[in-house]
Structures are given as structure tokens and as C-alpha cells.
């Protein structure tokens, strides 16, 4: 379900988690394996039916190790989501090069993430979960969006930067819903570049123009 | 739960063959009572757990009368959604006055519908249902969005009118998700007019500018 994450290929395959197997299963790739398992579990089962125990089992580690690396289920959820939309990745790539062309870079970055079925599945699961479970909405609101949008807004030289960053994000989320979930035509089959061409000026305006 | 709709009192009441119980409960207002019950049921229970039988019970009519007026569960669902976003209402109000100011009128129309808790609840239920059940997504895609967006696109004098109407719709849906469901701040607490002011130029561009 998920594409390999940086470092996933080098994960050691020793051991299946049970106490005191947490230590045996630990190693350079355990954290990434847990994240991968978390994304797969949240994608397949939804927020509600996913448990730390289930994630641990899928990752072949002890539940204690999941808690050790991430904390609560909510924190695993946030970490699993942030793999795709991590401020540390998105901000330098999109906002870093400066205001010119930021709308186009954001639209393309976003569509790239969604066009890849491996990253699309967990993101859809996140949106579904957030729309149906207040706990998941809270995680998305608190951990993910706040961090990401604050970081993007910090680099904007416009009035109401947070509100504008959120409007840009809302457009991207709405496109995802109509294109990938509800699948209205012609949006569902449109070439990504055709969408980028139409949407980039909108994002550019929100992020850079008064 | 629902606000009165135009024409609610003027629909013909004479039916064709249904059980005697249906006739007793029939009369001026039965159709509207069913629609109101349907919106409440879909809002509270979600698409999956709502049944024609349950809607009929809540409306105080026989299930046969629900089938008589609307057909299948999917068709009741579509009718319940279309009460808020009916092409016959939205198009004259928003697109009718001509291209100038259409973005602002659309943004304001949309926010009015969402700001009213009575119309917000069933719409949230629709989006939730569409994101979690393919049957509901199909209804939204087929009955509601196709009819609404086709009608809006028909009056647009731009290239790719359908795609542009969908991009405008995607923005409105994304704002609803972030503002009312995930409730990110400051978008969740922003004054509707502040949102209209920022979003109107986006919609205007999609709907009227090459």
C-alpha cells in the first residue's frame, strides 16, 4: 500500500515483536517500518479501527517500541501523515526558492504526492478519518496543519498569511476530494499539468499578492 | 433541522397506487416532510445506516410513499442534497446577473448555505458519506454535481467551462472541510465577508477569465 520511505530499504528484518523482543526488533529501520505499517493500517482500516497493537504487529515489533518512538496512537497518526507533508520537505522545495513561481511549485508538489497511489492511499485515509472522527480531525488540525501552515505562512509577505495559507490548502484538499474520491469528470481525468496551469495563479495570488 | 424550501406548499399531492396507510399520511406537505426526514436521517446516521424505512418512519409515512415520490434510497439522498444546491435556485441567483461579480455572488451564496447550521448538517453528512461510501460518492457525482456543474458551465464563456466550474466547486468544498470539519484557525473563526473578499477573485477568474 505504501511506497518505501527513505531508509526503508536498509531496515533490518530480524525478529518479530514480543516482550522482550522490542529490543531485538529495534535497529536502524524499526522506526521506518513502524511508520510504513502505520500508514498501511490507517489506510486500510481507517483511524477508528487502527490500534497501536495492530501497527506493532504489522511492523513486526513490540507495541512498546511504537510507544517509545511515537507516543500515543494520535502521535503515530500524525507522524504517518507528516511523512507526505512534512514542513521540513515541503517548505524548502516550495517556498524556499522565493515568491516567484511559488503557486506553480505548490500545485505541482501537491499533485505529485496525490498522483502517486502509494502516497494517495494514506492521505485519503487521513481525510476520511478526519471527516468522520473528531479525534482524527484534532490530530490533523493540531499536529499536521498547524505545523505545516505556520511554517509556510512564516515565509509569506502578505496580510493574514495564515488565512491565506489555509485558503491555498483548502483548494488543494478540495481538488483531491473531487478528483480522487468523488471523481467528477473532467477533473478526475484531466492531465496534472492542465490542473497546475489553472490552479497555480490562484495559489500564487493567495501566497504573494495583497 | 431544515429550513423551508421555495415551492414547498405548491407541489401536487395526488399519488398513484400505494398502500392505504400511505394515503392516510399523505397530504399537503408529505413530500417535504419526507425530504426533511431524509436530511435529518442522513445527517445523523450517515449514508450507510440510513434506510428508506427509517426515513418513512421519521416522516410518519409509509415506505411506499417514499418510493413513490423519490424512488430508491440513492434518489432520496440526491433529492435531500439538492434542496440546498439546486441548479434551479443557484444558477439564476449566481450566474444569472452576468459575469461581473459572479465570483463574489458564488462565494457569498456558498457561505450562506454553510453558515446556516440547518443546511450545514446535511451537507456535512453528504461529504462524509461520499468520502466513505462509493454509493454515496456515485450519487453526488452523478445526480448532484453533474446537474449543477453542467448548468453552471453552460453559461460560462471560457475554455474548459466544466473543468473551471469544478475547480471553483473544489475550492468551496475544501473551504467547507477546513472551516467546518477540521476547524483550522484562523479560517474556522474568520468572518464570512473576509473569506468572500479573498475567495471571490479566485472564483471570478475560474468562471470568467481565460
Short mmCIF file of N, CA, C and O in Angstrom, two decimals, chain A residues 71-166:
data_model
loop_
_atom_site.label_atom_id
_atom_site.label_comp_id
_atom_site.label_asym_id
_atom_site.label_seq_id
_atom_site.Cartn_x
_atom_site.Cartn_y
_atom_site.Cartn_z
N UNK A 71 4.83 7.63 20.80
CA UNK A 71 3.88 8.02 21.84
C UNK A 71 2.53 7.37 21.61
O UNK A 71 2.45 6.16 21.38
N UNK A 72 1.47 8.19 21.62
CA UNK A 72 0.12 7.66 21.52
C UNK A 72 -0.25 7.34 20.08
O UNK A 72 0.46 7.69 19.14
N UNK A 73 -1.39 6.71 19.91
CA UNK A 73 -1.94 6.43 18.58
C UNK A 73 -2.07 7.71 17.77
O UNK A 73 -1.73 7.75 16.58
N UNK A 74 -2.54 8.78 18.41
CA UNK A 74 -2.66 10.06 17.70
C UNK A 74 -1.32 10.54 17.17
O UNK A 74 -1.23 11.11 16.07
N UNK A 75 -0.29 10.32 17.95
CA UNK A 75 1.03 10.78 17.52
C UNK A 75 1.60 9.91 16.40
O UNK A 75 2.31 10.40 15.52
N UNK A 76 1.28 8.64 16.43
CA UNK A 76 1.65 7.77 15.30
C UNK A 76 0.93 8.24 14.04
O UNK A 76 1.52 8.33 12.96
N UNK A 77 -0.33 8.54 14.21
CA UNK A 77 -1.15 9.02 13.09
C UNK A 77 -0.54 10.30 12.49
O UNK A 77 -0.34 10.40 11.28
N UNK A 78 -0.22 11.24 13.35
CA UNK A 78 0.39 12.49 12.88
C UNK A 78 1.69 12.21 12.14
O UNK A 78 1.95 12.77 11.06
N UNK A 79 2.51 11.34 12.70
CA UNK A 79 3.80 11.04 12.07
C UNK A 79 3.60 10.37 10.72
O UNK A 79 4.30 10.65 9.75
N UNK A 80 2.60 9.47 10.65
CA UNK A 80 2.33 8.76 9.40
C UNK A 80 1.87 9.73 8.32
O UNK A 80 2.22 9.57 7.14
N UNK A 81 1.12 10.74 8.71
CA UNK A 81 0.65 11.74 7.76
C UNK A 81 1.79 12.66 7.34
O UNK A 81 1.95 13.00 6.17
N UNK A 82 2.59 13.03 8.30
CA UNK A 82 3.63 14.02 8.03
C UNK A 82 4.73 13.50 7.11
O UNK A 82 5.49 14.30 6.57
N UNK A 83 4.79 12.20 6.94
CA UNK A 83 5.78 11.67 6.00
C UNK A 83 5.56 12.27 4.61
O UNK A 83 6.51 12.59 3.91
N UNK A 84 4.29 12.46 4.24
CA UNK A 84 3.99 13.02 2.92
C UNK A 84 4.03 14.54 2.89
O UNK A 84 4.37 15.14 1.89
N UNK A 85 3.63 15.15 4.00
CA UNK A 85 3.53 16.61 4.00
C UNK A 85 4.36 17.20 5.12
O UNK A 85 3.86 17.93 5.97
N UNK A 86 5.62 16.87 5.09
CA UNK A 86 6.47 17.31 6.18
C UNK A 86 6.96 18.74 5.90
O UNK A 86 7.50 19.00 4.82
N UNK A 87 6.77 19.62 6.87
CA UNK A 87 7.24 21.00 6.68
C UNK A 87 8.72 21.03 6.26
O UNK A 87 9.11 21.83 5.40
N UNK A 88 9.51 20.13 6.84
CA UNK A 88 10.95 20.14 6.54
C UNK A 88 11.23 19.83 5.07
O UNK A 88 12.29 20.18 4.54
N UNK A 89 10.28 19.15 4.41
CA UNK A 89 10.46 18.85 2.98
C UNK A 89 9.77 19.88 2.10
O UNK A 89 10.32 20.37 1.12
N UNK A 90 8.53 20.18 2.45
CA UNK A 90 7.70 20.97 1.54
C UNK A 90 8.14 22.44 1.52
O UNK A 90 8.12 23.08 0.46
N UNK A 91 8.53 22.95 2.66
CA UNK A 91 8.83 24.38 2.72
C UNK A 91 10.07 24.74 1.90
O UNK A 91 10.01 25.65 1.06
N UNK A 92 11.19 24.03 2.07
CA UNK A 92 12.34 24.38 1.22
C UNK A 92 12.04 24.17 -0.27
O UNK A 92 12.44 24.97 -1.11
N UNK A 93 11.30 23.11 -0.60
CA UNK A 93 11.05 22.81 -2.00
C UNK A 93 10.11 23.81 -2.65
O UNK A 93 10.28 24.18 -3.81
N UNK A 94 9.12 24.25 -1.89
CA UNK A 94 8.06 25.07 -2.48
C UNK A 94 8.27 26.56 -2.20
O UNK A 94 8.22 27.38 -3.11
N UNK A 95 8.48 26.89 -0.95
CA UNK A 95 8.58 28.30 -0.56
C UNK A 95 10.02 28.81 -0.69
O UNK A 95 10.25 29.98 -0.98
N UNK A 96 10.96 27.90 -0.48
CA UNK A 96 12.37 28.28 -0.44
C UNK A 96 12.86 29.13 -1.60
O UNK A 96 13.48 30.18 -1.37
N UNK A 97 12.59 28.73 -2.85
CA UNK A 97 13.13 29.48 -3.98
C UNK A 97 12.61 30.91 -4.10
O UNK A 97 13.00 31.61 -5.05
N UNK A 98 11.70 31.33 -3.25
CA UNK A 98 11.23 32.72 -3.31
C UNK A 98 9.84 32.83 -3.87
O UNK A 98 9.25 31.83 -4.31
N UNK A 99 9.30 34.05 -3.85
CA UNK A 99 7.88 34.22 -4.21
C UNK A 99 7.56 33.90 -5.67
O UNK A 99 6.48 33.39 -5.97
N UNK A 100 8.48 34.14 -6.56
CA UNK A 100 8.15 33.93 -7.97
C UNK A 100 7.94 32.44 -8.25
O UNK A 100 8.81 31.61 -7.95
N UNK A 101 6.80 32.11 -8.79
CA UNK A 101 6.52 30.73 -9.15
C UNK A 101 6.10 29.83 -8.00
O UNK A 101 5.95 28.61 -8.17
N UNK A 102 5.88 30.40 -6.81
CA UNK A 102 5.55 29.56 -5.65
C UNK A 102 4.21 28.85 -5.85
O UNK A 102 4.04 27.69 -5.43
N UNK A 103 3.26 29.52 -6.51
CA UNK A 103 1.96 28.91 -6.75
C UNK A 103 2.08 27.67 -7.62
O UNK A 103 1.49 26.63 -7.34
N UNK A 104 2.89 27.77 -8.66
CA UNK A 104 3.07 26.64 -9.56
C UNK A 104 3.81 25.50 -8.85
O UNK A 104 3.45 24.33 -9.00
N UNK A 105 4.84 25.85 -8.07
CA UNK A 105 5.57 24.79 -7.35
C UNK A 105 4.67 24.07 -6.35
O UNK A 105 4.73 22.86 -6.21
N UNK A 106 3.82 24.84 -5.66
CA UNK A 106 2.93 24.22 -4.68
C UNK A 106 1.91 23.30 -5.36
O UNK A 106 1.68 22.17 -4.93
N UNK A 107 1.31 23.78 -6.44
CA UNK A 107 0.33 22.97 -7.16
C UNK A 107 0.98 21.67 -7.65
O UNK A 107 0.40 20.59 -7.54
N UNK A 108 2.19 21.78 -8.18
CA UNK A 108 2.84 20.59 -8.73
C UNK A 108 3.28 19.63 -7.64
O UNK A 108 3.11 18.42 -7.76
N UNK A 109 3.80 20.16 -6.55
CA UNK A 109 4.21 19.32 -5.41
C UNK A 109 3.02 18.52 -4.91
O UNK A 109 3.08 17.31 -4.70
N UNK A 110 1.93 19.24 -4.73
CA UNK A 110 0.72 18.63 -4.20
C UNK A 110 0.19 17.54 -5.14
O UNK A 110 -0.14 16.43 -4.71
N UNK A 111 0.13 17.84 -6.43
CA UNK A 111 -0.40 16.84 -7.37
C UNK A 111 0.53 15.63 -7.47
O UNK A 111 0.07 14.50 -7.61
N UNK A 112 1.85 15.87 -7.39
CA UNK A 112 2.79 14.75 -7.42
C UNK A 112 2.51 13.78 -6.28
O UNK A 112 2.48 12.56 -6.46
N UNK A 113 2.29 14.33 -5.09
CA UNK A 113 2.02 13.49 -3.92
C UNK A 113 0.73 12.71 -4.12
O UNK A 113 0.65 11.52 -3.83
N UNK A 114 -0.29 13.38 -4.68
CA UNK A 114 -1.58 12.72 -4.85
C UNK A 114 -1.61 11.77 -6.04
O UNK A 114 -2.39 10.81 -6.05
N UNK A 115 -0.83 12.05 -7.06
CA UNK A 115 -0.86 11.19 -8.24
C UNK A 115 -0.22 9.83 -7.96
O UNK A 115 -0.52 8.85 -8.63
N UNK A 116 0.65 9.78 -6.98
CA UNK A 116 1.31 8.53 -6.62
C UNK A 116 0.38 7.71 -5.72
O UNK A 116 0.08 8.12 -4.60
N UNK A 117 -0.12 6.57 -6.23
CA UNK A 117 -1.08 5.81 -5.44
C UNK A 117 -0.55 5.43 -4.05
O UNK A 117 -1.33 5.30 -3.10
N UNK A 118 0.77 5.27 -3.94
CA UNK A 118 1.34 4.87 -2.66
C UNK A 118 1.18 5.95 -1.60
O UNK A 118 0.97 5.66 -0.42
N UNK A 119 1.27 7.22 -2.01
CA UNK A 119 1.06 8.29 -1.03
C UNK A 119 -0.40 8.73 -1.00
O UNK A 119 -0.85 9.29 -0.02
N UNK A 120 -1.12 8.44 -2.09
CA UNK A 120 -2.52 8.85 -2.11
C UNK A 120 -3.36 8.08 -1.08
O UNK A 120 -4.17 8.68 -0.38
N UNK A 121 -3.14 6.78 -1.01
CA UNK A 121 -3.97 5.95 -0.13
C UNK A 121 -3.96 6.43 1.32
O UNK A 121 -5.03 6.63 1.91
N UNK A 122 -2.78 6.63 1.91
CA UNK A 122 -2.81 7.11 3.31
C UNK A 122 -3.40 8.51 3.45
O UNK A 122 -4.04 8.80 4.47
N UNK A 123 -3.22 9.35 2.44
CA UNK A 123 -3.80 10.70 2.54
C UNK A 123 -5.32 10.66 2.48
O UNK A 123 -6.00 11.36 3.22
N UNK A 124 -5.84 9.83 1.60
CA UNK A 124 -7.29 9.66 1.55
C UNK A 124 -7.80 9.15 2.89
O UNK A 124 -8.83 9.61 3.39
N UNK A 125 -7.06 8.21 3.46
CA UNK A 125 -7.47 7.67 4.76
C UNK A 125 -7.50 8.77 5.81
O UNK A 125 -8.40 8.82 6.66
N UNK A 126 -6.52 9.66 5.74
CA UNK A 126 -6.46 10.76 6.69
C UNK A 126 -7.68 11.66 6.55
O UNK A 126 -8.33 12.02 7.52
N UNK A 127 -7.98 12.04 5.31
CA UNK A 127 -9.11 12.94 5.09
C UNK A 127 -10.41 12.26 5.50
O UNK A 127 -11.24 12.84 6.19
N UNK A 128 -10.56 11.01 5.10
CA UNK A 128 -11.76 10.26 5.52
C UNK A 128 -11.88 10.21 7.04
O UNK A 128 -12.94 10.44 7.59
N UNK A 129 -10.77 9.88 7.68
CA UNK A 129 -10.79 9.76 9.14
C UNK A 129 -11.13 11.10 9.78
O UNK A 129 -11.92 11.18 10.71
N UNK A 130 -10.50 12.17 9.26
CA UNK A 130 -10.71 13.48 9.86
C UNK A 130 -12.15 13.94 9.69
O UNK A 130 -12.67 14.70 10.50
N UNK A 131 -12.80 13.48 8.62
CA UNK A 131 -14.17 13.89 8.37
C UNK A 131 -15.17 13.09 9.19
O UNK A 131 -16.31 13.49 9.35
N UNK A 132 -14.74 11.96 9.69
CA UNK A 132 -15.69 11.10 10.39
C UNK A 132 -15.36 10.92 11.87
O UNK A 132 -16.19 10.45 12.63
N UNK A 133 -14.14 11.27 12.28
CA UNK A 133 -13.78 11.10 13.69
C UNK A 133 -13.12 12.36 14.21
O UNK A 133 -12.08 12.78 13.71
N UNK A 134 -13.73 12.94 15.22
CA UNK A 134 -13.21 14.18 15.77
C UNK A 134 -11.76 14.00 16.25
O UNK A 134 -10.94 14.91 16.12
N UNK A 135 -11.44 12.83 16.78
CA UNK A 135 -10.07 12.62 17.26
C UNK A 135 -9.07 12.77 16.12
O UNK A 135 -8.03 13.40 16.26
N UNK A 136 -9.42 12.21 14.97
CA UNK A 136 -8.52 12.31 13.81
C UNK A 136 -8.48 13.75 13.29
O UNK A 136 -7.43 14.24 12.87
N UNK A 137 -9.63 14.43 13.32
CA UNK A 137 -9.66 15.83 12.89
C UNK A 137 -8.75 16.67 13.78
O UNK A 137 -8.04 17.54 13.31
N UNK A 138 -8.78 16.36 15.06
CA UNK A 138 -7.97 17.10 16.02
C UNK A 138 -6.48 16.89 15.74
O UNK A 138 -5.69 17.84 15.81
N UNK A 139 -6.12 15.68 15.43
CA UNK A 139 -4.71 15.40 15.11
C UNK A 139 -4.30 16.18 13.87
O UNK A 139 -3.26 16.85 13.85
N UNK A 140 -5.14 16.12 12.86
CA UNK A 140 -4.81 16.80 11.60
C UNK A 140 -4.70 18.30 11.83
O UNK A 140 -3.78 18.95 11.35
N UNK A 141 -5.65 18.82 12.59
CA UNK A 141 -5.68 20.25 12.90
C UNK A 141 -4.45 20.64 13.73
O UNK A 141 -3.76 21.60 13.43
N UNK A 142 -4.20 19.89 14.76
CA UNK A 142 -3.18 20.28 15.73
C UNK A 142 -1.77 19.97 15.29
O UNK A 142 -0.93 20.86 15.20
N UNK A 143 -1.53 18.73 14.99
CA UNK A 143 -0.16 18.33 14.70
C UNK A 143 0.26 18.77 13.30
O UNK A 143 1.26 19.41 13.10
N UNK A 144 -0.56 18.36 12.33
CA UNK A 144 -0.11 18.44 10.95
C UNK A 144 -0.30 19.83 10.36
O UNK A 144 0.66 20.49 9.98
N UNK A 145 -1.56 20.26 10.30
CA UNK A 145 -1.84 21.51 9.60
C UNK A 145 -1.21 22.70 10.30
O UNK A 145 -0.68 23.58 9.66
N UNK A 146 -1.31 22.70 11.64
CA UNK A 146 -0.76 23.86 12.34
C UNK A 146 0.73 24.00 12.02
O UNK A 146 1.22 25.05 11.65
N UNK A 147 1.44 22.89 12.16
CA UNK A 147 2.89 22.94 11.92
C UNK A 147 3.21 23.32 10.48
O UNK A 147 4.06 24.17 10.22
N UNK A 148 2.51 22.67 9.55
CA UNK A 148 2.80 22.92 8.14
C UNK A 148 2.43 24.35 7.75
O UNK A 148 3.22 25.08 7.15
N UNK A 149 1.20 24.74 8.10
CA UNK A 149 0.72 26.04 7.64
C UNK A 149 1.44 27.19 8.34
O UNK A 149 1.70 28.22 7.73
N UNK A 150 1.78 27.01 9.62
CA UNK A 150 2.55 28.05 10.31
C UNK A 150 3.90 28.26 9.64
O UNK A 150 4.38 29.36 9.49
N UNK A 151 4.48 27.15 9.25
CA UNK A 151 5.81 27.21 8.64
C UNK A 151 5.74 27.89 7.27
O UNK A 151 6.62 28.69 6.93
N UNK A 152 4.69 27.55 6.50
CA UNK A 152 4.53 28.19 5.20
C UNK A 152 4.21 29.67 5.37
O UNK A 152 4.79 30.53 4.72
N UNK A 153 3.29 29.97 6.31
CA UNK A 153 2.84 31.35 6.50
C UNK A 153 3.99 32.25 6.94
O UNK A 153 4.03 33.43 6.61
N UNK A 154 4.93 31.68 7.71
CA UNK A 154 6.03 32.48 8.25
C UNK A 154 6.84 33.14 7.13
O UNK A 154 7.42 34.20 7.31
N UNK A 155 6.91 32.47 6.00
CA UNK A 155 7.72 32.99 4.90
C UNK A 155 6.93 33.89 3.95
O UNK A 155 7.48 34.34 2.94
N UNK A 156 5.66 34.13 4.25
CA UNK A 156 4.85 34.92 3.32
C UNK A 156 4.86 36.40 3.72
O UNK A 156 4.78 36.73 4.89
N UNK A 157 4.92 37.23 2.70
CA UNK A 157 4.93 38.67 2.95
C UNK A 157 3.61 39.27 2.47
O UNK A 157 3.56 40.07 1.54
N UNK A 158 2.52 38.83 3.10
CA UNK A 158 1.17 39.31 2.75
C UNK A 158 0.40 39.53 4.04
O UNK A 158 0.78 39.00 5.10
N UNK A 159 -0.72 40.28 3.97
CA UNK A 159 -1.57 40.36 5.16
C UNK A 159 -2.24 39.01 5.41
O UNK A 159 -2.45 38.25 4.46
N UNK A 160 -2.56 38.71 6.65
CA UNK A 160 -3.24 37.46 7.01
C UNK A 160 -2.57 36.22 6.41
O UNK A 160 -3.23 35.40 5.75
N UNK A 161 -1.28 36.03 6.64
CA UNK A 161 -0.60 34.92 5.97
C UNK A 161 -1.17 33.55 6.33
O UNK A 161 -1.28 32.68 5.47
N UNK A 162 -1.56 33.37 7.59
CA UNK A 162 -2.12 32.07 7.99
C UNK A 162 -3.41 31.77 7.24
O UNK A 162 -3.61 30.68 6.71
N UNK A 163 -4.29 32.78 7.19
CA UNK A 163 -5.57 32.60 6.49
C UNK A 163 -5.34 32.29 5.02
O UNK A 163 -5.98 31.41 4.43
N UNK A 164 -4.37 32.98 4.43
CA UNK A 164 -4.09 32.75 3.01
C UNK A 164 -3.48 31.37 2.76
O UNK A 164 -3.81 30.70 1.77
N UNK A 165 -2.60 30.96 3.66
CA UNK A 165 -2.03 29.61 3.53
C UNK A 165 -3.13 28.56 3.65
O UNK A 165 -3.14 27.55 2.94
N UNK A 166 -4.10 28.83 4.52
CA UNK A 166 -5.21 27.88 4.69
C UNK A 166 -6.14 27.87 3.48
O UNK A 166 -6.66 26.81 3.11
#
